[in-house]
Coordinates of C-alpha atoms and ligand atoms in Angstrom, one line a residue:
M1 CA 139.5 119.3 112.2
S2 CA 137.0 122.1 112.0
A3 CA 135.1 120.3 109.3
I4 CA 134.8 117.3 111.6
V5 CA 133.5 119.5 114.4
G6 CA 130.9 120.8 111.9
F7 CA 129.7 117.3 111.0
C8 CA 129.5 116.4 114.7
L9 CA 126.4 118.7 114.8
S10 CA 124.5 116.2 112.8
G11 CA 126.2 113.0 113.8
L12 CA 128.9 111.7 116.1
W13 CA 132.3 110.7 114.9
A14 CA 134.9 109.5 117.4
A15 CA 138.6 109.7 116.8
P16 CA 140.0 106.5 115.4
A17 CA 142.3 105.6 118.3
F18 CA 139.6 105.2 120.8
A19 CA 136.5 104.8 118.7
Q20 CA 136.1 101.0 119.2
E21 CA 136.5 101.4 122.9
V22 CA 133.8 104.0 123.1
E23 CA 131.6 101.9 120.9
S24 CA 131.8 98.8 123.1
E25 CA 131.3 100.7 126.3
E26 CA 128.3 102.5 124.9
N27 CA 126.8 99.3 123.5
E28 CA 127.0 97.6 126.8
Q29 CA 123.5 96.9 128.1
R30 CA 121.9 99.5 125.8
W31 CA 118.3 99.0 125.1
S32 CA 115.2 101.1 124.4
I33 CA 111.5 100.8 123.8
A34 CA 108.6 103.1 122.7
I35 CA 104.9 102.3 122.7
H36 CA 101.7 104.0 121.5
G37 CA 98.0 103.5 122.0
G38 CA 96.8 105.8 119.2
A39 CA 97.0 109.5 118.3
G40 CA 94.2 112.0 117.7
T41 CA 92.2 115.0 119.0
I42 CA 93.1 114.5 122.6
S43 CA 93.1 117.5 124.9
P44 CA 92.9 117.9 128.7
D45 CA 89.3 119.3 128.5
R46 CA 88.1 116.2 126.5
I47 CA 89.2 113.6 129.1
T48 CA 88.3 113.2 132.7
P49 CA 91.0 112.9 135.3
E50 CA 89.9 109.3 136.0
R51 CA 90.1 108.3 132.3
R52 CA 93.5 110.0 131.9
A53 CA 94.8 108.0 134.9
A54 CA 93.4 104.8 133.4
Y55 CA 95.2 105.5 130.1
E56 CA 98.5 106.4 131.9
A57 CA 98.3 103.2 134.0
A58 CA 97.6 101.1 130.9
L59 CA 100.5 102.6 129.0
Q60 CA 102.8 102.2 132.0
E61 CA 101.8 98.5 132.3
A62 CA 102.6 97.9 128.7
L63 CA 105.9 99.8 128.9
D64 CA 107.0 98.0 132.0
A65 CA 106.2 94.6 130.5
G66 CA 108.5 95.4 127.5
S67 CA 111.2 97.1 129.5
A68 CA 111.6 94.2 131.9
I69 CA 112.4 91.9 129.1
L70 CA 114.9 94.2 127.5
A71 CA 116.6 95.0 130.9
E72 CA 117.2 91.3 131.4
G73 CA 118.8 90.9 128.1
G74 CA 115.7 89.5 126.3
S75 CA 115.0 90.1 122.6
A76 CA 113.3 93.1 121.0
M77 CA 110.8 90.7 119.4
D78 CA 109.7 89.4 122.8
A79 CA 109.6 92.9 124.3
I80 CA 107.3 94.4 121.7
Q81 CA 104.9 91.4 122.0
A82 CA 104.9 91.7 125.8
A83 CA 104.1 95.4 125.5
I84 CA 101.3 95.0 122.9
L85 CA 99.5 92.1 124.6
P86 CA 98.1 94.0 127.6
M87 CA 97.0 96.8 125.3
E88 CA 95.2 94.3 123.0
D89 CA 93.3 93.0 126.0
N90 CA 92.5 96.4 127.4
P91 CA 89.2 97.9 126.1
L92 CA 90.6 101.4 126.3
F93 CA 92.4 100.8 123.0
N94 CA 91.2 100.1 119.5
A95 CA 92.9 96.7 119.2
G96 CA 91.8 93.2 120.3
R97 CA 89.2 93.8 123.0
G98 CA 87.7 97.2 122.5
A99 CA 88.3 97.3 118.7
V100 CA 86.1 99.6 116.6
F101 CA 83.1 98.2 114.6
T102 CA 82.9 97.8 110.9
W103 CA 79.9 99.3 109.1
E104 CA 78.2 95.9 109.3
G105 CA 78.8 95.8 113.1
R106 CA 81.7 93.4 113.4
N107 CA 85.1 93.7 114.9
E108 CA 87.7 92.9 112.2
L109 CA 91.3 92.9 113.5
D110 CA 94.6 93.7 111.8
A111 CA 98.1 93.2 113.1
S112 CA 101.7 93.1 111.8
I113 CA 105.1 92.5 113.2
M114 CA 108.7 92.7 111.8
D115 CA 112.1 91.6 113.0
G116 CA 114.8 94.0 112.1
S117 CA 117.6 91.5 112.3
D118 CA 116.5 89.5 109.2
R119 CA 113.5 91.6 108.1
S120 CA 111.2 88.6 108.5
A121 CA 107.6 89.8 108.8
G122 CA 104.1 88.6 109.5
A123 CA 100.7 90.2 109.1
V124 CA 97.0 89.4 109.3
T125 CA 93.9 91.3 108.3
G126 CA 90.2 90.9 108.9
V127 CA 90.6 88.4 111.7
T128 CA 87.5 88.0 114.0
T129 CA 88.2 85.1 116.3
V130 CA 91.8 85.4 117.5
R131 CA 92.2 87.1 120.9
N132 CA 95.7 88.5 120.3
P133 CA 96.2 89.2 116.6
I134 CA 99.9 90.2 117.2
L135 CA 100.6 86.6 118.3
L136 CA 99.0 85.3 115.1
A137 CA 101.0 87.9 113.0
D138 CA 104.2 86.6 114.6
R139 CA 103.2 83.0 113.9
V140 CA 102.7 83.8 110.3
R141 CA 106.2 85.2 110.3
T142 CA 107.8 82.2 112.0
D143 CA 105.7 79.2 110.8
S144 CA 104.2 80.0 107.5
P145 CA 105.8 80.5 104.1
H146 CA 103.9 83.8 103.7
V147 CA 104.0 87.3 105.1
F148 CA 100.3 88.5 104.9
L149 CA 97.2 86.4 105.5
M150 CA 93.6 87.6 105.4
G151 CA 90.2 86.7 107.0
E152 CA 89.1 83.1 106.9
G153 CA 92.5 81.9 105.6
A154 CA 94.3 83.5 108.5
E155 CA 91.8 81.9 110.9
E156 CA 92.2 78.5 109.4
F157 CA 96.0 78.9 109.8
A158 CA 95.4 80.1 113.5
G159 CA 93.4 76.9 114.1
E160 CA 96.1 74.7 112.6
E161 CA 98.6 76.4 114.9
G162 CA 96.5 75.7 118.0
F163 CA 95.1 79.2 118.6
E164 CA 91.9 79.1 120.6
V165 CA 88.7 80.4 119.0
T166 CA 87.7 83.5 120.8
P167 CA 83.9 84.4 120.6
P168 CA 83.1 87.8 119.0
E169 CA 81.6 89.1 122.4
W170 CA 85.2 89.2 123.8
F171 CA 86.1 92.1 121.4
A172 CA 82.8 94.0 121.4
T173 CA 82.3 97.0 123.8
E174 CA 79.3 99.2 124.3
R175 CA 81.3 102.4 123.8
R176 CA 82.5 101.3 120.4
R177 CA 79.1 100.1 119.4
E178 CA 77.6 103.5 120.2
S179 CA 80.3 105.2 118.1
L180 CA 79.1 103.1 115.1
Q181 CA 75.5 103.8 115.8
R182 CA 76.1 107.6 116.0
M183 CA 78.1 107.4 112.7
R184 CA 75.4 105.5 110.9
E185 CA 72.5 107.6 112.3
R186 CA 74.0 111.0 111.7
E187 CA 76.1 110.2 108.6
L188 CA 79.3 111.2 110.4
S189 CA 82.9 110.2 109.6
A190 CA 85.0 107.9 111.7
L191 CA 86.9 110.9 113.0
D192 CA 83.7 112.7 114.0
V193 CA 82.7 109.8 116.3
D194 CA 86.1 108.7 117.6
H195 CA 88.3 111.8 117.7
K196 CA 91.3 109.6 118.0
F197 CA 92.9 106.5 116.6
G198 CA 93.4 103.8 119.2
T199 CA 95.7 101.5 117.4
V200 CA 98.5 100.1 119.6
G201 CA 102.1 99.5 118.8
A202 CA 105.6 99.0 120.1
V203 CA 109.2 99.3 118.8
A204 CA 112.3 98.2 120.6
L205 CA 116.1 97.9 120.5
D206 CA 117.6 95.0 122.5
Q207 CA 121.0 94.6 124.1
D208 CA 122.2 92.6 121.1
G209 CA 121.5 95.5 118.8
N210 CA 118.4 93.9 117.2
M211 CA 115.3 96.0 116.6
A212 CA 111.6 95.0 116.2
A213 CA 108.3 96.7 115.5
G214 CA 104.6 95.6 115.9
T215 CA 101.2 97.2 115.4
S216 CA 97.7 96.0 116.2
T217 CA 94.3 97.6 115.5
G218 CA 90.6 97.3 114.8
G219 CA 91.0 99.8 112.0
M220 CA 88.6 102.7 111.7
T221 CA 84.9 102.9 112.8
G222 CA 82.5 102.1 110.0
K223 CA 85.1 100.6 107.7
R224 CA 83.4 98.9 104.7
W225 CA 84.0 96.6 101.8
G226 CA 86.9 94.8 103.5
R227 CA 88.9 98.0 104.0
I228 CA 92.4 97.4 105.2
G229 CA 94.4 100.2 106.9
D230 CA 98.1 100.8 107.3
A231 CA 98.5 98.8 110.5
P232 CA 98.9 95.4 108.9
V233 CA 100.8 96.7 105.9
I234 CA 104.5 96.1 106.2
G235 CA 106.2 99.4 105.2
A236 CA 103.2 101.5 106.0
G237 CA 102.2 100.9 109.6
T238 CA 105.2 98.7 110.7
Y239 CA 108.8 98.4 109.7
A240 CA 112.0 97.3 111.3
D241 CA 115.6 97.1 109.9
N242 CA 118.7 96.8 112.1
R243 CA 120.5 99.1 109.6
S244 CA 118.2 102.1 110.4
C245 CA 115.2 101.9 112.7
A246 CA 112.0 100.3 113.9
V247 CA 108.7 102.2 113.4
S248 CA 105.0 101.7 114.4
A249 CA 102.3 104.1 113.2
T250 CA 98.8 105.1 114.2
G251 CA 96.6 107.4 112.2
W252 CA 94.4 107.8 109.2
G253 CA 95.6 104.6 107.5
E254 CA 94.9 105.5 103.9
Y255 CA 97.4 108.3 104.1
F256 CA 100.0 106.2 105.8
I257 CA 99.8 103.6 103.1
R258 CA 100.1 106.3 100.4
V259 CA 103.3 107.7 102.0
G260 CA 104.6 104.3 103.0
V261 CA 105.4 106.0 106.3
A262 CA 107.2 103.3 108.3
Q263 CA 109.6 102.2 105.6
E264 CA 110.1 105.8 104.3
I265 CA 111.4 106.9 107.7
C266 CA 113.8 103.9 107.9
T267 CA 115.0 104.5 104.4
R268 CA 115.7 108.2 105.1
L269 CA 117.6 107.3 108.3
R270 CA 119.7 104.7 106.4
Y271 CA 120.7 107.2 103.8
R272 CA 121.3 109.9 106.3
F273 CA 123.6 107.6 108.2
R274 CA 125.5 106.8 105.0
A275 CA 125.7 110.5 104.1
G276 CA 127.1 111.2 107.6
I277 CA 129.9 108.7 107.2
D278 CA 130.7 110.0 103.7
A279 CA 130.9 113.5 104.9
A280 CA 133.2 112.6 107.8
Q281 CA 135.3 110.6 105.5
A282 CA 135.8 113.6 103.3
T283 CA 137.4 115.4 106.2
V284 CA 140.1 112.7 106.8
P285 CA 143.6 114.1 105.7
L286 CA 145.0 112.6 102.5
D287 CA 148.6 111.2 102.3
E288 CA 151.1 112.3 99.7
F289 CA 149.4 110.1 97.1
G290 CA 146.0 111.7 97.7
V291 CA 144.7 108.6 99.5
P292 CA 142.8 109.0 102.8
T293 CA 145.0 108.2 105.8
Y294 CA 142.1 106.5 107.5
L295 CA 138.9 104.8 106.5
I296 CA 135.9 105.5 108.7
H297 CA 134.0 102.4 109.8
A298 CA 130.2 102.5 110.4
S299 CA 130.7 101.4 114.0
E300 CA 132.5 104.8 114.6
W301 CA 129.5 106.8 113.5
S302 CA 126.2 107.3 115.3
M303 CA 123.3 109.4 114.5
E304 CA 122.0 112.1 116.9
A305 CA 118.5 112.1 118.1
T306 CA 117.8 115.4 116.4
S307 CA 118.7 114.0 113.0
A308 CA 116.4 111.0 113.4
Q309 CA 113.7 113.3 114.7
E310 CA 114.0 115.6 111.6
E311 CA 113.6 112.7 109.2
A312 CA 110.5 111.3 111.1
D313 CA 109.0 114.8 111.2
A314 CA 109.6 115.3 107.5
V315 CA 107.7 112.1 106.7
M316 CA 104.8 113.0 109.0
A317 CA 104.7 116.4 107.3
E318 CA 104.2 114.6 104.0
V319 CA 101.2 112.8 105.6
A320 CA 99.8 116.2 106.7
E321 CA 100.3 117.7 103.3
L322 CA 98.2 115.0 101.7
G323 CA 95.5 115.7 104.4
G324 CA 96.2 112.8 106.8
D325 CA 96.9 112.9 110.5
G326 CA 98.4 110.6 113.1
G327 CA 101.8 109.7 114.6
I328 CA 104.6 107.3 114.8
I329 CA 107.0 105.8 117.4
L330 CA 110.6 105.1 116.5
V331 CA 113.8 103.5 118.0
T332 CA 117.2 103.7 116.4
P333 CA 120.4 101.6 116.7
E334 CA 121.8 104.3 118.9
G335 CA 119.0 103.7 121.4
H336 CA 117.0 106.9 120.7
A337 CA 113.3 106.4 121.4
L338 CA 111.3 109.1 119.6
Y339 CA 107.8 110.2 118.7
S340 CA 106.4 112.3 115.9
F341 CA 102.8 113.2 115.5
N342 CA 100.7 115.9 113.9
T343 CA 97.6 115.6 116.2
S344 CA 97.0 117.3 119.5
G345 CA 97.9 114.2 121.4
M346 CA 99.2 110.6 121.2
Y347 CA 99.0 108.0 123.9
R348 CA 102.6 107.1 124.2
G349 CA 105.5 105.9 126.4
R350 CA 109.2 105.3 126.2
A351 CA 111.9 103.8 128.4
T352 CA 115.6 103.3 127.9
S353 CA 118.7 101.8 129.6
E354 CA 119.7 105.5 130.2
G355 CA 116.9 105.8 132.8
V356 CA 114.2 107.4 130.7
N357 CA 110.8 106.0 131.7
E358 CA 107.8 108.1 130.8
V359 CA 104.2 108.0 129.6
A360 CA 102.4 110.9 128.1
I361 CA 99.2 111.8 126.3
F362 CA 99.1 115.5 125.2
A363 CA 101.4 117.2 122.7
D364 CA 102.9 119.6 125.2
E365 CA 103.9 117.0 127.8
Ligands
LIG1 N1 95.9 103.3 111.4 C1 94.6 102.6 111.7 C2 93.9 102.3 110.5 O1 93.9 103.2 109.6 C3 93.8 103.3 112.7 C4 94.4 103.8 114.0 O2 95.6 104.2 114.0 O3 93.8 103.7 115.0 O4 93.3 101.3 110.4

């Protein structure tokens, strides 16, 4: 048994006799959600108390919208959209209204969404007239034969699906326009003028055990030549798979694409889970023929939060090694809601059926 105790440090394995019972009790009404509104150089001396309060209120509003759906037994897909919508409409964030400007002075929006129950996915890039790109990404998922639509084609599809045309003024804000002007005049980089990524995202686990992830953004200030970041790229900025996790990212998109951040985290979790079961199986006593006296079922095994955190941190370390920065949010089948970021702050929040309900901005919160 000592070997089993050892494995319990990295995973949980219940004794066969009552494993199923524990499992069903634990699963009862278990849900969790995590949201983000971007990561970056965010520190208490760079933000006024009023602005901080405004961000916290906006994050709480998004978190509450998603949590309410999950607490009532609604789906993870509905919860993440409910959480993302108010952030897309809030000019504090770089998504929908308040999106950053391209080099040419336009707001070009990207979004993606994925359902972990069947790995159906939808994404749009370079959209300029759809108020809530996350809804269009979802419509691509449900009503088109494709996964990823761009620019005019995406808007033509939106029109056919009855989405209203939103005028460009809806998305444009003075603050973002000034950032572009400063960048152009002083030949600065996007990070010099913005200091943070304001992409929004949400991930959730619902009471049926389904997970979902969604991400929406304006990209990076001064993006050129039709640049596409990680946010609309399934596997980079967004990924969900009921076997492992749901992830949404924010950060320097080029690096997140190169690492394939969201899928890399889920794949690592899936293999780590498998390795945990195999290791526990190896501790089961053998009968006189050398055959295991008991076969461990996946439902008896659950991954601890520290293990999932290690895998997410390892992937974010890869991003940092290549020179990128940013962060991710993550939920797991066990209901862990986690963050990992290598910047000084990330606008974020999480809530679970266990009573967790928090929003935070700085790294040490
Ligand atoms: N990841 C986004 C991009 O590269 C930017 C952000 O997170 O704000 O387009």
